């Protein structure tokens, strides 16, 4: 029987735990790999956080990810909150060690099967129909999904790494969404949801400089006897009226039109590439809808009307925003002075009017301004 001293036993344990050259190489390789991942994550986080535009964040993520893990394609399908169509990026032409990442133009039906299963979160390994490996990164808070398809030869998908990527990417998107909401709050009227006057004036000034959008027509809309609503039924009733009228204007205008609350009970609508004759028809429809809306306050049915003034700017003149607004305001003044619930059009020589209430048609007459 072989006996050993305590010193021998300690020496043996140390010998067993002493790393071999092979183990040291593996540990070094693991450390080097992890260091590379940490460096990539740091760069990825800094790059994606540098933008507040969702489309740009996707493009930056696509470029940075490819530099670290080459892929066949990457698909971004974001929540409707971001107002971004699905995006696909794939490697383009190689230039030495560099590779250009380009966005593909794809038909929307390609994404019909790219649905988000809200029961699943995190990183999910997938295999495409062609046998390529990939991952789905389902983002938190229903922000969307990112699908990465690797080259056929690549099979070492790293769930932990992609979890970090998804986390940083989703935070960048969340910052962008928060920024957009702050911008919207700064540009919109809180009660009606339409643009406020400051933003409307700025956008109108920009559009008036774009000759291809002229003629531009401006509607100024004032609610008749609105003060009586506040006096008789209280300010909450007045707020309800304003919110409803804002909704009527938004729904009754075209996608290219711009609606704003211009102050108090007055609204403004900019109509690009619209002559005053067409603007008149639009104004009549809006006026009819307002006049036909029934409000109920304290058990009583209440209706109100609106007066509208129209002015037009053309590419042949150099009207300023102030001039256009002043002319629309003059037309609105005529509408209010001559009986309310009317639509007037300002021209250089006259003001064209509808001298019948909304419910009784849109006959027109002429009134000299001078």
CSV table of C-alpha atoms in Angstrom, one decimal:
chain,number,residue,atom,x,y,z
A,1,UNK,CA,0.0,0.0,0.0
A,2,UNK,CA,1.4,3.4,-1.1
A,3,UNK,CA,1.2,6.1,1.4
A,4,UNK,CA,1.6,9.8,0.9
A,5,UNK,CA,2.1,12.8,3.1
A,6,UNK,CA,-0.3,15.7,3.3
A,7,UNK,CA,2.3,17.7,1.4
A,8,UNK,CA,2.2,15.1,-1.4
A,9,UNK,CA,-1.6,15.3,-1.5
A,10,UNK,CA,-1.6,19.2,-1.8
A,11,UNK,CA,1.0,19.0,-4.6
A,12,UNK,CA,-1.2,16.5,-6.4
A,13,UNK,CA,-4.3,18.7,-6.2
A,14,UNK,CA,-2.3,21.7,-7.6
A,15,UNK,CA,-1.0,19.6,-10.4
A,16,UNK,CA,-4.5,18.4,-11.3
A,17,UNK,CA,-5.8,22.1,-11.4
A,18,UNK,CA,-2.8,23.5,-13.2
A,19,UNK,CA,-4.0,24.5,-16.7
A,20,UNK,CA,-2.5,22.8,-19.6
A,21,UNK,CA,-1.2,24.7,-22.7
A,22,UNK,CA,-4.3,23.6,-24.5
A,23,UNK,CA,-6.7,24.9,-21.8
A,24,UNK,CA,-4.9,28.2,-21.7
A,25,UNK,CA,-5.3,28.6,-25.4
A,26,UNK,CA,-9.0,27.9,-25.2
A,27,UNK,CA,-9.5,30.3,-22.3
A,28,UNK,CA,-7.6,33.0,-24.2
A,29,UNK,CA,-9.7,32.4,-27.3
A,30,UNK,CA,-12.9,32.7,-25.2
A,31,UNK,CA,-11.6,35.9,-23.6
A,32,UNK,CA,-10.7,37.4,-27.0
A,33,UNK,CA,-14.1,36.4,-28.4
A,34,UNK,CA,-15.9,38.0,-25.5
A,35,UNK,CA,-13.8,41.1,-25.7
A,36,UNK,CA,-14.7,41.4,-29.4
A,37,UNK,CA,-18.4,41.0,-28.6
A,38,UNK,CA,-18.2,43.6,-25.9
A,39,UNK,CA,-16.4,46.0,-28.3
A,40,UNK,CA,-19.0,45.4,-30.9
A,41,UNK,CA,-21.9,45.9,-28.5
A,42,UNK,CA,-20.4,49.2,-27.3
A,43,UNK,CA,-20.0,50.4,-30.9
A,44,UNK,CA,-23.5,49.2,-31.9
A,45,UNK,CA,-25.1,51.0,-28.9
A,46,UNK,CA,-23.3,54.2,-29.6
A,47,UNK,CA,-24.1,54.1,-33.4
A,48,UNK,CA,-27.8,53.3,-33.0
A,49,UNK,CA,-28.3,55.8,-30.2
A,50,UNK,CA,-26.9,58.6,-32.4
A,51,UNK,CA,-30.1,58.9,-34.5
A,52,UNK,CA,-33.7,59.6,-33.6
A,53,UNK,CA,-35.1,58.6,-37.0
A,54,UNK,CA,-36.4,55.0,-37.0
A,55,UNK,CA,-35.4,54.3,-40.6
A,56,UNK,CA,-31.9,55.6,-40.0
A,57,UNK,CA,-31.6,53.5,-36.8
A,58,UNK,CA,-32.5,50.4,-38.8
A,59,UNK,CA,-29.9,51.2,-41.5
A,60,UNK,CA,-27.2,51.9,-38.9
A,61,UNK,CA,-28.0,48.6,-37.2
A,62,UNK,CA,-27.9,46.7,-40.4
A,63,UNK,CA,-24.5,48.2,-41.3
A,64,UNK,CA,-22.9,47.6,-37.9
A,65,UNK,CA,-24.2,44.1,-37.5
A,66,UNK,CA,-22.9,43.0,-40.9
A,67,UNK,CA,-19.4,44.3,-40.0
A,68,UNK,CA,-19.4,41.9,-37.0
A,69,UNK,CA,-21.5,39.0,-38.2
A,70,UNK,CA,-22.0,38.8,-42.0
A,71,UNK,CA,-25.5,37.9,-43.0
A,72,UNK,CA,-27.5,37.1,-46.1
A,73,UNK,CA,-30.3,39.6,-45.3
A,74,UNK,CA,-31.9,41.4,-42.4
A,75,UNK,CA,-35.6,42.4,-42.1
A,76,UNK,CA,-37.0,45.1,-39.9
A,77,UNK,CA,-40.8,45.0,-39.3
A,78,UNK,CA,-41.6,47.7,-36.8
A,79,UNK,CA,-44.8,48.5,-34.9
A,80,UNK,CA,-47.3,50.9,-36.7
A,81,UNK,CA,-46.4,53.5,-34.0
A,82,UNK,CA,-43.2,54.1,-35.9
A,83,UNK,CA,-44.9,54.7,-39.3
A,84,UNK,CA,-42.2,52.8,-41.1
A,85,UNK,CA,-42.8,50.2,-43.9
A,86,UNK,CA,-41.0,46.9,-43.5
A,87,UNK,CA,-37.3,47.3,-44.5
A,88,UNK,CA,-34.9,44.7,-45.9
A,89,UNK,CA,-31.2,45.2,-46.1
A,90,UNK,CA,-28.7,42.9,-47.8
A,91,UNK,CA,-25.0,42.9,-48.8
A,92,UNK,CA,-24.3,44.6,-52.1
A,93,UNK,CA,-21.0,44.8,-54.1
A,94,UNK,CA,-17.8,44.0,-52.2
A,95,UNK,CA,-15.0,46.5,-52.4
A,96,UNK,CA,-12.0,44.7,-50.9
A,97,UNK,CA,-12.8,44.0,-47.3
A,98,UNK,CA,-15.8,46.4,-47.4
A,99,UNK,CA,-19.3,45.5,-48.4
A,100,UNK,CA,-22.0,48.0,-49.2
A,101,UNK,CA,-25.3,47.3,-47.4
A,102,UNK,CA,-28.2,48.2,-49.6
A,103,UNK,CA,-31.9,48.5,-49.0
A,104,UNK,CA,-34.1,46.2,-51.1
A,105,UNK,CA,-37.3,47.3,-52.8
A,106,UNK,CA,-39.9,44.7,-52.0
A,107,UNK,CA,-43.5,44.1,-52.5
A,108,UNK,CA,-45.7,44.4,-49.4
A,109,UNK,CA,-47.1,40.8,-49.9
A,110,UNK,CA,-43.6,39.5,-49.1
A,111,UNK,CA,-44.3,40.4,-45.5
A,112,UNK,CA,-47.7,38.7,-45.1
A,113,UNK,CA,-46.1,35.7,-43.4
A,114,UNK,CA,-43.8,37.9,-41.3
A,115,UNK,CA,-46.2,38.2,-38.5
A,116,UNK,CA,-45.3,38.9,-34.8
A,117,UNK,CA,-46.5,36.3,-32.4
A,118,UNK,CA,-47.0,38.4,-29.3
A,119,UNK,CA,-46.7,35.3,-27.1
A,120,UNK,CA,-43.1,35.0,-28.0
A,121,UNK,CA,-40.3,37.4,-26.9
A,122,UNK,CA,-36.6,37.5,-27.1
A,123,UNK,CA,-34.3,35.6,-29.6
A,124,UNK,CA,-35.7,32.6,-31.5
A,125,UNK,CA,-33.5,30.4,-33.7
A,126,UNK,CA,-35.1,29.8,-37.1
A,127,UNK,CA,-34.4,27.9,-40.4
A,128,UNK,CA,-35.5,29.4,-43.7
A,129,UNK,CA,-37.2,27.4,-46.4
A,130,UNK,CA,-33.9,27.3,-48.2
A,131,UNK,CA,-32.2,25.8,-45.1
A,132,UNK,CA,-30.4,28.9,-44.0
A,133,UNK,CA,-30.0,29.5,-40.3
A,134,UNK,CA,-31.2,32.7,-38.7
A,135,UNK,CA,-32.7,34.4,-35.7
A,136,UNK,CA,-35.8,36.3,-35.0
A,137,UNK,CA,-35.4,39.1,-32.4
A,138,UNK,CA,-38.9,39.9,-31.1
A,139,UNK,CA,-38.6,43.3,-29.5
A,140,UNK,CA,-40.3,44.2,-26.1
A,141,UNK,CA,-43.4,46.3,-25.7
A,142,UNK,CA,-44.7,45.2,-29.1
A,143,UNK,CA,-42.2,47.4,-30.9
A,144,UNK,CA,-41.7,44.9,-33.7
A,145,UNK,CA,-39.4,42.1,-34.9
A,146,UNK,CA,-36.0,41.8,-36.6
A,147,UNK,CA,-35.1,38.8,-38.7
A,148,UNK,CA,-31.5,38.0,-39.5
A,149,UNK,CA,-30.7,35.3,-42.1
A,150,UNK,CA,-27.1,34.1,-42.2
A,151,UNK,CA,-25.0,32.8,-45.0
A,152,UNK,CA,-25.7,29.0,-45.5
A,153,UNK,CA,-22.4,28.1,-44.0
A,154,UNK,CA,-22.9,29.9,-40.7
A,155,UNK,CA,-24.6,27.9,-38.0
A,156,UNK,CA,-23.1,29.3,-34.7
A,157,UNK,CA,-26.0,31.5,-33.7
A,158,UNK,CA,-25.3,33.2,-30.4
A,159,UNK,CA,-28.6,33.8,-28.5
A,160,UNK,CA,-27.0,35.8,-25.7
A,161,UNK,CA,-25.3,38.2,-28.1
A,162,UNK,CA,-28.4,38.7,-30.1
A,163,UNK,CA,-30.4,39.3,-26.8
A,164,UNK,CA,-28.0,42.2,-26.1
A,165,UNK,CA,-28.4,43.5,-29.7
A,166,UNK,CA,-32.1,43.4,-29.4
A,167,UNK,CA,-32.0,45.2,-26.1
A,168,UNK,CA,-29.9,48.1,-27.3
A,169,UNK,CA,-31.8,48.3,-30.6
A,170,UNK,CA,-35.2,48.5,-28.9
A,171,UNK,CA,-33.9,51.2,-26.5
A,172,UNK,CA,-32.8,53.3,-29.5
A,173,UNK,CA,-36.2,52.9,-31.1
A,174,UNK,CA,-37.9,53.7,-27.8
A,175,UNK,CA,-35.9,57.0,-27.6
A,176,UNK,CA,-36.9,57.8,-31.2
A,177,UNK,CA,-40.6,57.2,-30.5
A,178,UNK,CA,-40.4,59.3,-27.3
A,179,UNK,CA,-38.7,62.1,-29.3
A,180,UNK,CA,-41.4,61.9,-32.0
A,181,UNK,CA,-44.1,62.2,-29.3
A,182,UNK,CA,-42.4,65.2,-27.8
A,183,UNK,CA,-42.3,66.8,-31.3
A,184,UNK,CA,-45.9,66.1,-31.8
A,185,UNK,CA,-46.9,67.6,-28.5
A,186,UNK,CA,-45.0,70.7,-29.4
A,187,UNK,CA,-46.6,71.0,-32.8
A,188,UNK,CA,-50.2,69.9,-32.1
A,189,UNK,CA,-53.0,71.6,-30.3
A,190,UNK,CA,-53.7,69.5,-27.2
A,191,UNK,CA,-57.5,69.8,-27.4
A,192,UNK,CA,-58.2,69.2,-31.0
A,193,UNK,CA,-55.2,67.2,-32.2
A,194,UNK,CA,-54.6,69.5,-35.2
A,195,UNK,CA,-51.5,71.6,-35.7
A,196,UNK,CA,-51.1,74.7,-33.6
A,197,UNK,CA,-50.7,78.2,-35.2
A,198,UNK,CA,-47.0,78.5,-34.8
A,199,UNK,CA,-46.3,75.3,-36.7
A,200,UNK,CA,-49.0,76.0,-39.3
A,201,UNK,CA,-47.5,79.4,-40.1
A,202,UNK,CA,-44.0,77.9,-40.5
A,203,UNK,CA,-45.3,75.1,-42.8
A,204,UNK,CA,-47.4,77.6,-44.8
A,205,UNK,CA,-44.4,79.8,-45.3
A,206,UNK,CA,-42.4,76.8,-46.5
A,207,UNK,CA,-45.1,75.6,-48.9
A,208,UNK,CA,-45.6,79.1,-50.4
A,209,UNK,CA,-42.0,79.1,-51.5
A,210,UNK,CA,-42.6,75.9,-53.5
A,211,UNK,CA,-43.9,77.1,-56.8
A,212,UNK,CA,-44.9,73.6,-57.9
A,213,UNK,CA,-47.5,73.5,-55.2
A,214,UNK,CA,-49.2,76.7,-56.3
A,215,UNK,CA,-52.0,77.7,-56.4
A,216,UNK,CA,-52.4,77.4,-52.7
A,217,UNK,CA,-55.7,78.2,-51.1
A,218,UNK,CA,-56.2,79.1,-47.4
A,219,UNK,CA,-59.4,78.7,-45.5
A,220,UNK,CA,-60.0,80.6,-42.3
A,221,UNK,CA,-63.0,79.1,-40.4
A,222,UNK,CA,-64.7,80.7,-37.4
A,223,UNK,CA,-67.4,79.1,-35.4
A,224,UNK,CA,-70.5,81.4,-35.2
A,225,UNK,CA,-71.7,82.5,-31.8
A,226,UNK,CA,-69.3,80.1,-30.1
A,227,UNK,CA,-69.3,82.3,-26.9
A,228,UNK,CA,-72.9,81.3,-26.3
A,229,UNK,CA,-71.9,77.7,-25.9
A,230,UNK,CA,-69.4,78.5,-23.2
A,231,UNK,CA,-71.8,81.0,-21.5
A,232,UNK,CA,-74.8,78.7,-21.5
A,233,UNK,CA,-73.3,75.2,-21.1
A,234,UNK,CA,-69.8,75.8,-19.7
A,235,UNK,CA,-66.3,75.5,-21.0
A,236,UNK,CA,-66.2,71.7,-21.0
A,237,UNK,CA,-69.1,71.9,-23.6
A,238,UNK,CA,-67.0,74.4,-25.6
A,239,UNK,CA,-64.0,72.1,-25.5
A,240,UNK,CA,-66.2,69.3,-26.8
A,241,UNK,CA,-67.4,71.4,-29.7
A,242,UNK,CA,-63.8,72.4,-30.6
A,243,UNK,CA,-62.6,68.8,-30.5
A,244,UNK,CA,-65.5,67.7,-32.6
A,245,UNK,CA,-64.9,70.4,-35.2
A,246,UNK,CA,-61.2,69.6,-35.3
A,247,UNK,CA,-62.1,66.0,-36.1
A,248,UNK,CA,-64.6,67.1,-38.8
A,249,UNK,CA,-61.9,69.2,-40.5
A,250,UNK,CA,-59.3,66.4,-40.4
A,251,UNK,CA,-61.7,63.8,-41.8
A,252,UNK,CA,-63.2,66.2,-44.4
A,253,UNK,CA,-59.8,67.3,-45.8
A,254,UNK,CA,-57.5,65.5,-48.1
A,255,UNK,CA,-54.2,63.9,-47.1
A,256,UNK,CA,-52.2,66.7,-48.5
A,257,UNK,CA,-54.1,69.4,-46.7
A,258,UNK,CA,-53.0,71.0,-43.4
A,259,UNK,CA,-55.4,71.7,-40.6
A,260,UNK,CA,-54.7,73.9,-37.6
A,261,UNK,CA,-56.4,75.6,-34.7
A,262,UNK,CA,-55.6,79.2,-35.4
A,263,UNK,CA,-56.8,80.6,-32.1
A,264,UNK,CA,-59.8,80.4,-29.9
A,265,UNK,CA,-62.7,79.1,-32.0
A,266,UNK,CA,-60.9,79.8,-35.3
A,267,UNK,CA,-59.4,77.1,-37.5
A,268,UNK,CA,-57.2,77.3,-40.6
A,269,UNK,CA,-56.8,74.9,-43.5
A,270,UNK,CA,-54.0,75.0,-46.2
A,271,UNK,CA,-54.9,73.4,-49.5
A,272,UNK,CA,-51.8,72.9,-51.7
A,273,UNK,CA,-52.2,72.8,-55.5
A,274,UNK,CA,-55.8,74.0,-55.1
A,275,UNK,CA,-57.5,76.9,-56.9
A,276,UNK,CA,-60.0,78.9,-54.9
A,277,UNK,CA,-62.9,77.5,-56.9
A,278,UNK,CA,-62.1,74.0,-55.7
A,279,UNK,CA,-61.4,75.3,-52.2
A,280,UNK,CA,-64.9,76.8,-52.3
A,281,UNK,CA,-66.4,73.3,-52.8
A,282,UNK,CA,-64.3,71.9,-50.0
A,283,UNK,CA,-65.3,74.7,-47.7
A,284,UNK,CA,-68.9,74.2,-48.4
A,285,UNK,CA,-68.7,70.5,-47.5
A,286,UNK,CA,-67.0,71.3,-44.3
A,287,UNK,CA,-69.5,74.0,-43.5
A,288,UNK,CA,-72.4,71.7,-44.1
A,289,UNK,CA,-70.9,69.0,-41.9
A,290,UNK,CA,-70.4,71.4,-39.1
A,291,UNK,CA,-73.9,72.8,-39.4
A,292,UNK,CA,-75.4,69.3,-39.5
A,293,UNK,CA,-73.6,68.1,-36.3
A,294,UNK,CA,-75.9,67.9,-33.3
A,295,UNK,CA,-74.4,68.4,-29.8
A,296,UNK,CA,-76.3,67.5,-26.6
A,297,UNK,CA,-75.7,69.6,-23.5
A,298,UNK,CA,-77.8,69.4,-20.4
A,299,UNK,CA,-80.3,67.2,-22.3
A,300,UNK,CA,-80.7,69.9,-25.0
A,301,UNK,CA,-79.8,69.4,-28.7
A,302,UNK,CA,-77.6,72.2,-29.9
A,303,UNK,CA,-76.3,73.1,-33.3
A,304,UNK,CA,-73.8,75.7,-34.5
A,305,UNK,CA,-72.6,77.1,-37.8
A,306,UNK,CA,-69.3,78.3,-39.2
A,307,UNK,CA,-68.3,81.2,-41.4
A,308,UNK,CA,-65.4,80.7,-43.9
A,309,UNK,CA,-63.1,83.0,-45.7
A,310,UNK,CA,-60.9,81.9,-48.6
A,311,UNK,CA,-57.8,83.4,-50.2
A,312,UNK,CA,-55.6,82.0,-53.0
A,313,UNK,CA,-51.9,82.5,-53.8
A,314,UNK,CA,-50.6,81.7,-57.3
A,315,UNK,CA,-47.2,81.2,-58.8
A,316,UNK,CA,-47.6,84.5,-60.7
A,317,UNK,CA,-47.5,86.6,-57.6
A,318,UNK,CA,-45.1,86.9,-54.7
A,319,UNK,CA,-47.7,87.0,-51.9
A,320,UNK,CA,-46.4,86.7,-48.4
A,321,UNK,CA,-48.0,84.5,-45.7
A,322,UNK,CA,-49.2,87.7,-44.0
A,323,UNK,CA,-50.9,88.9,-47.2
A,324,UNK,CA,-52.6,85.6,-47.8
A,325,UNK,CA,-53.8,85.4,-44.2
A,326,UNK,CA,-55.0,89.0,-44.3
A,327,UNK,CA,-57.0,88.4,-47.5
A,328,UNK,CA,-58.6,85.2,-46.1
A,329,UNK,CA,-59.4,87.2,-42.9
A,330,UNK,CA,-61.1,89.9,-44.9
A,331,UNK,CA,-63.3,87.3,-46.7
A,332,UNK,CA,-64.1,85.8,-43.3
A,333,UNK,CA,-65.0,89.2,-41.9
A,334,UNK,CA,-67.5,89.7,-44.8
A,335,UNK,CA,-69.0,86.3,-44.1
A,336,UNK,CA,-69.5,87.2,-40.4
A,337,UNK,CA,-70.8,90.7,-41.2
A,338,UNK,CA,-73.3,89.6,-43.8
A,339,UNK,CA,-75.2,87.0,-41.8
A,340,UNK,CA,-72.8,84.2,-40.8
A,341,UNK,CA,-72.9,80.6,-42.0
A,342,UNK,CA,-71.4,81.7,-45.3
A,343,UNK,CA,-68.3,81.2,-47.5
A,344,UNK,CA,-66.5,84.2,-49.1
A,345,UNK,CA,-63.6,84.1,-51.6
A,346,UNK,CA,-61.2,87.0,-51.7
A,347,UNK,CA,-60.0,88.0,-55.2
A,348,UNK,CA,-58.0,91.1,-56.3
A,349,UNK,CA,-61.2,92.8,-57.5
A,350,UNK,CA,-64.0,91.3,-55.5
A,351,UNK,CA,-65.1,88.8,-52.9
A,352,UNK,CA,-67.1,85.9,-54.1
A,353,UNK,CA,-69.7,84.7,-51.6
A,354,UNK,CA,-72.2,82.0,-50.9
A,355,UNK,CA,-75.2,83.9,-49.7
A,356,UNK,CA,-77.2,80.9,-48.6
A,357,UNK,CA,-76.9,78.8,-45.5
A,358,UNK,CA,-75.2,75.4,-45.8
A,359,UNK,CA,-78.4,73.5,-45.7
A,360,UNK,CA,-79.9,75.5,-48.7
A,361,UNK,CA,-77.2,75.0,-51.3
A,362,UNK,CA,-74.2,77.0,-52.5
A,363,UNK,CA,-75.5,79.8,-54.8
A,364,UNK,CA,-73.0,82.5,-55.4
A,365,UNK,CA,-73.1,86.3,-55.8
A,366,UNK,CA,-70.5,89.0,-56.2
A,367,UNK,CA,-69.6,91.8,-53.8
A,368,UNK,CA,-67.3,94.6,-54.7
A,369,UNK,CA,-64.5,95.3,-52.2
A,370,UNK,CA,-63.9,98.8,-53.5
